[in-house]
């Protein structure tokens, strides 16, 4: 376990029970997932039962207990994007990347996910790769976008 | 602490501030079915069986009686047509969730339901996710060895990482409190197995019958500050 890295994250917080979610978010950002040993340390340091930490870690879809890819691609399938072909977009990405929705490519480069709304319905269909938004993504734009990350 | 007066089924009554409607109703010997309520635990309103109707007709609404505190002048109906209909719906949903649970079959039958119109995802399922086990382990035992994990439809009760829990003391309180009997444990050759972990059972120094897992006795000794040896003699032999 990379204790120094974890300490770096924990040092930014007062380590109270209420810090759990932000701490887990930072770990997720830094490690691309929530490693088991790290969660045990977090429980201890935040004075929380491990059962509660595990409960929170498994509740939110932004957290993952297995390593995610280097890039996380979130395709919106909320109502508007759904009508505008979000599902088709997700399937096209799934075919291109050769990975099922919710999974990570073998080379650990991409995790493909669908989400319920990215809050940009006016630009549907929308997808997000890491922190970048892609608006009005038609299936034919997919290869060009993916190229930037390969 | 003051008293508040209100109406239950048109009867004028009163209870101390902070009493829940369920407590008030039950103190009048009116029966409301519940599955997730335990008098020693704070209610969380998970099973929805304890619904009652509050307010003045036609502006009434259904609330969980186990979590709703008494209010001055509140009108409460415990067996109105709306309540019974909602309760039957809840029972149908519970029956679809846990078709094999005897207590739910029994409650459903009492309310005239033999079959649920909803499809069952798992005909073997027993857990209704009422959370009594989690609350008992957290608030009464005080170790929080188990918790709710995932979100529906994958939500379930589990130890962290679905591995044997390091803090579990094998007391079996979670199994004891479970209304549907989904949490089980076995005892064989002086070993109790629960939540995937084996606990050595301590036999009474006097009569030789098993008392409880060593981990439980040690935990209780630590909690009370008594020497652990005191717990090596069973209650009957003390
Ligand atoms: S047996 Fe373990 S999980 Fe169950 S109540 Fe006791 S300590 Fe908690
Ligand atoms: S007893 Fe009130 S919701 Fe279960």
CSV table of C-alpha atoms and ligand atoms in Angstrom, one decimal:
chain,number,residue,atom,x,y,z
A,1,UNK,CA,0.0,0.0,0.0
A,2,UNK,CA,1.1,3.5,-0.9
A,3,UNK,CA,0.7,5.0,2.5
A,4,UNK,CA,2.3,8.2,1.7
A,5,UNK,CA,-0.1,8.9,-1.2
A,6,UNK,CA,-3.0,8.2,1.1
A,7,UNK,CA,-1.6,10.3,3.9
A,8,UNK,CA,-1.3,13.1,1.4
A,9,UNK,CA,-5.1,12.9,0.7
A,10,UNK,CA,-6.0,12.5,4.4
A,11,UNK,CA,-3.9,15.4,5.5
A,12,UNK,CA,-6.2,17.8,3.6
A,13,UNK,CA,-9.1,16.8,5.9
A,14,UNK,CA,-9.9,17.1,9.5
A,15,UNK,CA,-10.7,13.4,9.4
A,16,UNK,CA,-14.2,13.5,10.7
A,17,UNK,CA,-16.9,11.1,9.8
A,18,UNK,CA,-18.4,13.7,7.5
A,19,UNK,CA,-15.3,13.8,5.4
A,20,UNK,CA,-15.9,10.3,4.1
A,21,UNK,CA,-17.3,11.1,0.7
A,22,UNK,CA,-14.8,13.8,-0.3
A,23,UNK,CA,-11.9,11.5,0.9
A,24,UNK,CA,-13.3,8.6,-1.2
A,25,UNK,CA,-13.6,11.0,-4.2
A,26,UNK,CA,-10.0,12.0,-3.8
A,27,UNK,CA,-8.9,8.4,-3.6
A,28,UNK,CA,-11.0,7.5,-6.6
A,29,UNK,CA,-9.4,10.3,-8.6
A,30,UNK,CA,-5.9,9.5,-7.5
A,31,UNK,CA,-6.0,5.7,-7.8
A,32,UNK,CA,-8.8,5.2,-10.4
A,33,UNK,CA,-10.5,3.0,-7.8
A,34,UNK,CA,-10.9,2.4,-4.1
A,35,UNK,CA,-8.3,-0.2,-3.0
A,36,UNK,CA,-9.3,-2.4,-0.1
A,37,UNK,CA,-6.4,-1.6,2.2
A,38,UNK,CA,-6.8,2.1,1.7
A,39,UNK,CA,-10.5,1.8,2.7
A,40,UNK,CA,-9.5,0.1,5.9
A,41,UNK,CA,-7.2,2.9,6.8
A,42,UNK,CA,-9.8,5.5,5.9
A,43,UNK,CA,-12.3,3.7,8.2
A,44,UNK,CA,-9.9,3.8,11.1
A,45,UNK,CA,-8.8,7.4,10.6
A,46,UNK,CA,-12.3,8.8,10.1
A,47,UNK,CA,-13.5,6.8,13.2
A,48,UNK,CA,-16.1,5.0,11.1
A,49,UNK,CA,-17.0,1.3,11.0
A,50,UNK,CA,-15.6,-0.4,7.9
A,51,UNK,CA,-19.1,-1.7,7.2
A,52,UNK,CA,-20.2,1.9,6.7
A,53,UNK,CA,-17.3,2.9,4.5
A,54,UNK,CA,-18.0,-0.2,2.4
A,55,UNK,CA,-21.7,0.7,2.3
A,56,UNK,CA,-20.9,4.2,0.9
A,57,UNK,CA,-18.2,2.9,-1.4
A,58,UNK,CA,-20.7,0.5,-3.0
A,59,UNK,CA,-23.6,2.9,-3.1
A,60,UNK,CA,-22.3,5.6,-5.4
A,61,UNK,CA,-21.6,4.8,-9.0
A,62,UNK,CA,-18.8,7.3,-9.1
A,63,UNK,CA,-16.8,4.9,-6.9
A,64,UNK,CA,-15.4,1.7,-8.1
A,65,UNK,CA,-13.8,-1.2,-6.2
A,66,UNK,CA,-11.9,-2.4,-9.2
A,67,UNK,CA,-9.5,-0.3,-11.2
A,68,UNK,CA,-11.1,1.8,-13.8
A,69,UNK,CA,-9.4,2.6,-17.1
A,70,UNK,CA,-7.1,5.6,-17.7
A,71,UNK,CA,-10.0,7.4,-19.3
A,72,UNK,CA,-13.6,7.1,-18.2
A,73,UNK,CA,-16.1,7.6,-21.0
A,74,UNK,CA,-19.6,8.5,-19.8
A,75,UNK,CA,-22.4,8.4,-22.3
A,76,UNK,CA,-25.6,10.1,-21.3
A,77,UNK,CA,-28.7,8.1,-21.8
A,78,UNK,CA,-31.0,10.5,-19.9
A,79,UNK,CA,-34.4,11.3,-21.4
A,80,UNK,CA,-33.2,13.8,-24.0
A,81,UNK,CA,-30.0,12.0,-25.0
A,82,UNK,CA,-32.0,8.8,-25.2
A,83,UNK,CA,-34.3,10.4,-27.7
A,84,UNK,CA,-31.4,11.8,-29.6
A,85,UNK,CA,-29.7,8.5,-29.9
A,86,UNK,CA,-27.6,8.2,-26.7
A,87,UNK,CA,-28.1,4.5,-26.6
A,88,UNK,CA,-26.9,4.1,-30.2
A,89,UNK,CA,-23.9,6.2,-29.3
A,90,UNK,CA,-23.1,4.0,-26.3
A,91,UNK,CA,-23.4,0.8,-28.5
A,92,UNK,CA,-21.2,2.3,-31.1
A,93,UNK,CA,-18.5,3.1,-28.5
A,94,UNK,CA,-18.9,-0.4,-27.1
A,95,UNK,CA,-18.3,-1.9,-30.5
A,96,UNK,CA,-15.3,0.4,-31.3
A,97,UNK,CA,-13.7,-0.2,-27.9
A,98,UNK,CA,-14.6,-3.8,-27.8
A,99,UNK,CA,-15.9,-3.6,-24.3
A,100,UNK,CA,-19.4,-3.9,-22.7
A,101,UNK,CA,-21.0,-1.0,-21.1
A,102,UNK,CA,-19.8,-0.8,-17.5
A,103,UNK,CA,-16.5,-2.5,-18.2
A,104,UNK,CA,-12.9,-1.5,-18.9
A,105,UNK,CA,-10.8,-2.3,-22.0
A,106,UNK,CA,-8.1,-5.0,-21.6
A,107,UNK,CA,-5.4,-2.4,-22.1
A,108,UNK,CA,-6.9,-0.5,-19.1
A,109,UNK,CA,-7.2,2.6,-21.3
A,110,UNK,CA,-11.0,3.1,-21.3
A,111,UNK,CA,-13.9,2.4,-19.0
A,112,UNK,CA,-17.2,2.8,-20.7
A,113,UNK,CA,-20.2,3.9,-18.7
A,114,UNK,CA,-23.7,5.2,-19.2
A,115,UNK,CA,-25.1,7.9,-17.0
A,116,UNK,CA,-28.6,9.2,-16.4
A,117,UNK,CA,-27.9,12.9,-17.1
A,118,UNK,CA,-24.9,15.0,-17.7
A,119,UNK,CA,-26.9,18.2,-17.3
A,120,UNK,CA,-26.5,19.4,-20.9
A,121,UNK,CA,-29.7,18.3,-22.5
A,122,UNK,CA,-29.7,21.1,-25.0
A,123,UNK,CA,-26.7,19.6,-26.6
A,124,UNK,CA,-27.9,16.0,-26.7
A,125,UNK,CA,-26.6,13.5,-27.3
A,126,UNK,CA,-23.8,14.3,-24.9
A,127,UNK,CA,-20.8,12.2,-23.7
A,128,UNK,CA,-17.9,13.0,-21.4
A,129,UNK,CA,-14.4,11.6,-21.5
A,130,UNK,CA,-12.7,12.4,-18.2
A,131,UNK,CA,-13.6,16.0,-17.6
A,132,UNK,CA,-14.2,17.0,-21.2
A,133,UNK,CA,-17.7,17.3,-22.7
A,134,UNK,CA,-18.6,16.3,-26.2
A,135,UNK,CA,-21.8,17.7,-27.5
A,136,UNK,CA,-24.1,16.5,-30.3
A,137,UNK,CA,-22.0,13.4,-30.8
A,138,UNK,CA,-23.1,11.5,-33.8
A,139,UNK,CA,-21.9,8.0,-34.3
A,140,UNK,CA,-19.6,9.1,-37.2
A,141,UNK,CA,-17.7,11.5,-34.8
A,142,UNK,CA,-16.8,8.7,-32.5
A,143,UNK,CA,-13.5,7.5,-34.1
A,144,UNK,CA,-12.1,11.0,-34.3
A,145,UNK,CA,-12.8,11.7,-30.6
A,146,UNK,CA,-11.4,8.3,-29.5
A,147,UNK,CA,-8.2,8.9,-31.4
A,148,UNK,CA,-7.2,11.7,-29.0
A,149,UNK,CA,-7.1,9.2,-26.2
A,150,UNK,CA,-5.5,6.2,-27.8
B,1,UNK,CA,-41.6,17.3,28.4
B,2,UNK,CA,-45.2,18.2,27.6
B,3,UNK,CA,-48.1,16.2,26.4
B,4,UNK,CA,-49.9,16.6,23.1
B,5,UNK,CA,-53.5,15.7,22.4
B,6,UNK,CA,-54.7,14.2,19.1
B,7,UNK,CA,-57.3,11.8,17.7
B,8,UNK,CA,-56.8,8.2,16.9
B,9,UNK,CA,-59.7,6.7,15.0
B,10,UNK,CA,-61.8,9.6,16.3
B,11,UNK,CA,-60.9,8.9,19.9
B,12,UNK,CA,-59.3,11.9,21.7
B,13,UNK,CA,-56.1,10.9,23.4
B,14,UNK,CA,-52.7,12.3,24.5
B,15,UNK,CA,-49.1,11.2,24.6
B,16,UNK,CA,-45.8,12.8,25.5
B,17,UNK,CA,-44.1,15.0,22.9
B,18,UNK,CA,-41.8,12.8,20.7
B,19,UNK,CA,-43.9,9.7,20.9
B,20,UNK,CA,-44.4,8.1,17.5
B,21,UNK,CA,-47.8,7.5,16.2
B,22,UNK,CA,-47.1,3.7,16.3
B,23,UNK,CA,-46.3,3.8,20.0
B,24,UNK,CA,-49.4,5.9,20.7
B,25,UNK,CA,-51.6,3.6,18.6
B,26,UNK,CA,-50.2,0.4,20.2
B,27,UNK,CA,-50.6,1.8,23.7
B,28,UNK,CA,-54.3,1.9,22.9
B,29,UNK,CA,-54.2,-1.8,22.0
B,30,UNK,CA,-54.9,-1.1,18.4
B,31,UNK,CA,-52.8,-3.4,16.3
B,32,UNK,CA,-50.7,-2.2,13.3
B,33,UNK,CA,-48.6,-4.7,11.5
B,34,UNK,CA,-44.8,-3.9,11.4
B,35,UNK,CA,-41.7,-5.7,10.1
B,36,UNK,CA,-38.9,-3.3,10.6
B,37,UNK,CA,-39.8,-1.8,13.9
B,38,UNK,CA,-38.2,-2.9,17.2
B,39,UNK,CA,-39.0,-1.1,20.4
B,40,UNK,CA,-35.3,-0.9,21.4
B,41,UNK,CA,-34.2,0.6,18.1
B,42,UNK,CA,-34.7,3.9,16.4
B,43,UNK,CA,-37.2,3.4,13.6
B,44,UNK,CA,-36.1,3.9,10.0
B,45,UNK,CA,-39.4,3.3,8.2
B,46,UNK,CA,-38.2,0.7,5.8
B,47,UNK,CA,-41.0,-1.8,5.5
B,48,UNK,CA,-43.9,0.6,5.0
B,49,UNK,CA,-46.4,-1.8,6.6
B,50,UNK,CA,-47.2,0.5,9.5
B,51,UNK,CA,-48.8,3.2,7.3
B,52,UNK,CA,-51.6,5.2,8.8
B,53,UNK,CA,-53.7,8.0,7.3
B,54,UNK,CA,-53.4,11.5,8.9
B,55,UNK,CA,-55.1,14.8,8.4
B,56,UNK,CA,-58.7,16.0,7.8
B,57,UNK,CA,-60.6,14.5,5.0
B,58,UNK,CA,-60.2,15.1,2.1
B,59,UNK,CA,-56.7,16.5,2.7
B,60,UNK,CA,-55.3,13.3,4.1
B,61,UNK,CA,-52.1,11.5,3.5
B,62,UNK,CA,-50.4,8.3,4.3
B,63,UNK,CA,-47.3,8.3,6.6
B,64,UNK,CA,-45.2,5.7,8.4
B,65,UNK,CA,-46.5,5.6,11.9
B,66,UNK,CA,-43.2,4.3,13.2
B,67,UNK,CA,-41.4,7.5,12.3
B,68,UNK,CA,-44.1,10.1,12.6
B,69,UNK,CA,-44.2,11.9,15.9
B,70,UNK,CA,-47.5,12.8,17.6
B,71,UNK,CA,-48.8,16.3,16.8
B,72,UNK,CA,-51.3,18.6,18.5
B,73,UNK,CA,-54.8,18.0,17.1
B,74,UNK,CA,-53.7,15.5,14.5
B,75,UNK,CA,-56.3,13.1,13.2
B,76,UNK,CA,-55.1,9.6,12.7
B,77,UNK,CA,-56.9,6.7,11.1
B,78,UNK,CA,-55.3,3.3,11.5
B,79,UNK,CA,-57.7,1.1,9.6
B,80,UNK,CA,-59.4,3.4,7.0
B,81,UNK,CA,-60.1,2.1,3.5
B,82,UNK,CA,-57.1,4.0,2.2
B,83,UNK,CA,-54.8,2.5,4.8
B,84,UNK,CA,-56.0,-1.0,4.2
B,85,UNK,CA,-55.6,-0.7,0.5
B,86,UNK,CA,-52.1,0.7,0.8
B,87,UNK,CA,-51.2,-2.0,3.3
B,88,UNK,CA,-52.4,-4.7,0.9
B,89,UNK,CA,-50.3,-3.1,-1.8
B,90,UNK,CA,-47.2,-3.1,0.5
B,91,UNK,CA,-47.8,-6.7,1.3
B,92,UNK,CA,-48.1,-7.6,-2.3
B,93,UNK,CA,-44.7,-5.9,-3.0
B,94,UNK,CA,-43.1,-7.6,0.0
B,95,UNK,CA,-44.5,-10.9,-1.2
B,96,UNK,CA,-43.0,-10.4,-4.6
B,97,UNK,CA,-39.7,-9.5,-3.0
B,98,UNK,CA,-39.5,-12.4,-0.5
B,99,UNK,CA,-42.1,-15.0,-1.7
B,100,UNK,CA,-40.7,-17.7,0.7
B,101,UNK,CA,-40.8,-15.6,3.9
B,102,UNK,CA,-43.3,-17.2,6.2
B,103,UNK,CA,-44.1,-14.1,8.2
B,104,UNK,CA,-45.0,-12.2,5.0
B,105,UNK,CA,-47.1,-15.1,3.7
B,106,UNK,CA,-48.9,-15.1,7.0
B,107,UNK,CA,-49.4,-11.3,7.1
B,108,UNK,CA,-50.6,-11.4,3.5
B,109,UNK,CA,-53.0,-14.1,4.1
B,110,UNK,CA,-54.4,-12.2,7.1
B,111,UNK,CA,-55.0,-9.3,4.7
B,112,UNK,CA,-56.7,-11.5,2.1
B,113,UNK,CA,-53.8,-11.8,-0.2
B,114,UNK,CA,-52.7,-15.2,-1.5
B,115,UNK,CA,-50.8,-14.0,-4.6
B,116,UNK,CA,-48.8,-11.0,-5.6
B,117,UNK,CA,-49.6,-9.3,-8.9
B,118,UNK,CA,-46.0,-8.3,-9.1
B,119,UNK,CA,-43.3,-10.6,-10.6
B,120,UNK,CA,-40.7,-11.9,-8.3
B,121,UNK,CA,-37.1,-11.4,-9.2
B,122,UNK,CA,-35.8,-14.2,-7.1
B,123,UNK,CA,-38.3,-16.8,-5.8
B,124,UNK,CA,-35.8,-17.9,-3.2
B,125,UNK,CA,-35.3,-14.5,-1.7
B,126,UNK,CA,-36.0,-14.0,2.0
B,127,UNK,CA,-34.5,-10.6,2.7
B,128,UNK,CA,-36.8,-7.6,2.6
B,129,UNK,CA,-33.9,-5.1,3.4
B,130,UNK,CA,-35.6,-3.9,6.5
B,131,UNK,CA,-32.2,-3.2,8.1
B,132,UNK,CA,-33.0,-4.5,11.5
B,133,UNK,CA,-29.9,-6.6,11.6
B,134,UNK,CA,-27.7,-3.7,10.6
B,135,UNK,CA,-29.3,-1.5,13.2
B,136,UNK,CA,-29.0,-4.1,15.9
B,137,UNK,CA,-25.4,-4.8,15.2
B,138,UNK,CA,-24.7,-1.1,15.2
B,139,UNK,CA,-26.9,0.3,17.9
B,140,UNK,CA,-27.3,-2.6,20.4
B,141,UNK,CA,-24.2,-4.8,19.9
B,142,UNK,CA,-22.2,-1.8,19.0
B,143,UNK,CA,-19.7,-3.3,16.5
B,144,UNK,CA,-21.2,-2.5,13.1
B,145,UNK,CA,-20.0,-5.7,11.5
B,146,UNK,CA,-22.6,-5.6,8.7
B,147,UNK,CA,-24.1,-3.0,6.5
B,148,UNK,CA,-26.2,-2.4,3.5
B,149,UNK,CA,-24.2,-2.5,0.3
B,150,UNK,CA,-24.8,-1.6,-3.4
B,151,UNK,CA,-28.0,0.1,-4.5
B,152,UNK,CA,-31.2,-1.5,-5.7
B,153,UNK,CA,-31.7,-3.9,-7.3
B,154,UNK,CA,-28.4,-5.3,-6.1
B,155,UNK,CA,-28.8,-3.9,-2.6
B,156,UNK,CA,-28.1,-6.4,0.2
B,157,UNK,CA,-26.8,-6.9,3.7
B,158,UNK,CA,-23.2,-7.8,3.8
B,159,UNK,CA,-19.9,-7.7,5.8
B,160,UNK,CA,-17.3,-5.4,4.3
B,161,UNK,CA,-15.9,-6.8,1.0
B,162,UNK,CA,-18.2,-9.8,1.6
B,163,UNK,CA,-15.4,-11.3,3.7
B,164,UNK,CA,-15.5,-12.6,7.2
B,165,UNK,CA,-15.7,-9.5,9.4
B,166,UNK,CA,-12.9,-8.7,11.8
B,167,UNK,CA,-15.1,-6.9,14.3
B,168,UNK,CA,-18.0,-9.5,14.3
B,169,UNK,CA,-18.3,-11.2,17.7
B,170,UNK,CA,-20.5,-14.0,16.5
B,171,UNK,CA,-23.2,-13.0,19.0
B,172,UNK,CA,-26.0,-14.0,16.6
B,173,UNK,CA,-28.2,-10.9,17.4
B,174,UNK,CA,-28.6,-10.2,13.8
B,175,UNK,CA,-30.0,-13.6,13.1
B,176,UNK,CA,-32.2,-13.3,16.2
B,177,UNK,CA,-33.8,-10.0,15.2
B,178,UNK,CA,-34.3,-10.9,11.5
B,179,UNK,CA,-38.1,-11.1,10.9
B,180,UNK,CA,-37.8,-13.4,7.9
B,181,UNK,CA,-35.1,-15.7,9.1
B,182,UNK,CA,-32.7,-15.1,6.3
B,183,UNK,CA,-29.6,-14.8,8.5
B,184,UNK,CA,-28.6,-18.2,9.7
B,185,UNK,CA,-25.8,-19.7,11.6
B,186,UNK,CA,-24.7,-23.3,12.3
B,187,UNK,CA,-23.2,-24.8,15.5
B,188,UNK,CA,-21.1,-27.9,15.2
B,189,UNK,CA,-18.5,-29.4,17.5
B,190,UNK,CA,-18.2,-26.3,19.6
B,191,UNK,CA,-17.9,-24.0,16.6
B,192,UNK,CA,-20.5,-21.4,15.6
B,193,UNK,CA,-20.3,-20.3,12.0
B,194,UNK,CA,-21.9,-17.0,11.0
B,195,UNK,CA,-21.2,-14.5,8.2
B,196,UNK,CA,-18.5,-16.8,6.9
B,197,UNK,CA,-16.5,-16.8,10.1
B,198,UNK,CA,-16.0,-19.6,12.7
B,199,UNK,CA,-16.2,-18.8,16.4
B,200,UNK,CA,-15.1,-21.0,19.2
B,201,UNK,CA,-17.9,-21.6,21.6
B,202,UNK,CA,-17.1,-21.5,25.3
B,203,UNK,CA,-18.6,-24.3,27.5
B,204,UNK,CA,-19.8,-23.5,31.0
B,205,UNK,CA,-17.1,-24.4,33.6
B,206,UNK,CA,-19.8,-25.9,35.8
B,207,UNK,CA,-22.4,-27.6,33.6
B,208,UNK,CA,-20.5,-27.9,30.4
B,209,UNK,CA,-23.2,-26.6,28.1
B,210,UNK,CA,-22.1,-24.0,25.5
B,211,UNK,CA,-22.6,-20.4,26.5
B,212,UNK,CA,-21.6,-18.2,23.6
B,213,UNK,CA,-18.6,-17.6,21.3
B,214,UNK,CA,-15.4,-16.6,23.1
B,215,UNK,CA,-15.3,-13.4,21.0
B,216,UNK,CA,-18.7,-12.4,22.4
B,217,UNK,CA,-17.7,-13.1,26.0
B,218,UNK,CA,-14.5,-11.2,25.7
B,219,UNK,CA,-16.3,-8.3,24.1
B,220,UNK,CA,-18.9,-8.2,26.9
B,221,UNK,CA,-16.2,-8.3,29.5
B,222,UNK,CA,-14.5,-5.4,27.9
B,223,UNK,CA,-17.7,-3.5,27.7
B,224,UNK,CA,-18.6,-4.0,31.3
B,225,UNK,CA,-15.1,-4.0,32.7
B,226,UNK,CA,-15.8,-7.3,34.5
B,227,UNK,CA,-13.1,-10.0,34.4
B,228,UNK,CA,-13.8,-12.3,31.5
B,229,UNK,CA,-13.7,-15.4,33.8
B,230,UNK,CA,-17.1,-14.2,35.2
B,231,UNK,CA,-18.6,-15.0,31.8
B,232,UNK,CA,-17.2,-18.6,31.7
B,233,UNK,CA,-20.0,-19.8,33.9
B,234,UNK,CA,-23.5,-19.9,32.3
B,235,UNK,CA,-26.4,-18.0,33.7
B,236,UNK,CA,-28.1,-21.1,35.1
B,237,UNK,CA,-25.0,-22.1,37.2
B,238,UNK,CA,-24.2,-18.6,38.5
C,1,LIG,S1,-23.2,-11.9,14.9
C,1,LIG,FE1,-21.7,-10.4,14.1
C,1,LIG,S2,-22.9,-9.3,12.5
C,1,LIG,FE2,-24.4,-10.4,13.8
C,1,LIG,S3,-25.1,-8.9,15.3
C,1,LIG,FE3,-23.4,-10.2,16.3
C,1,LIG,S4,-21.5,-9.0,15.8
C,1,LIG,FE4,-23.1,-8.2,14.4
C,2,LIG,S1,-42.5,-0.5,11.0
C,2,LIG,FE1,-42.8,1.5,10.1
C,2,LIG,S2,-42.0,1.2,8.1
C,2,LIG,FE2,-41.6,-0.8,9.0
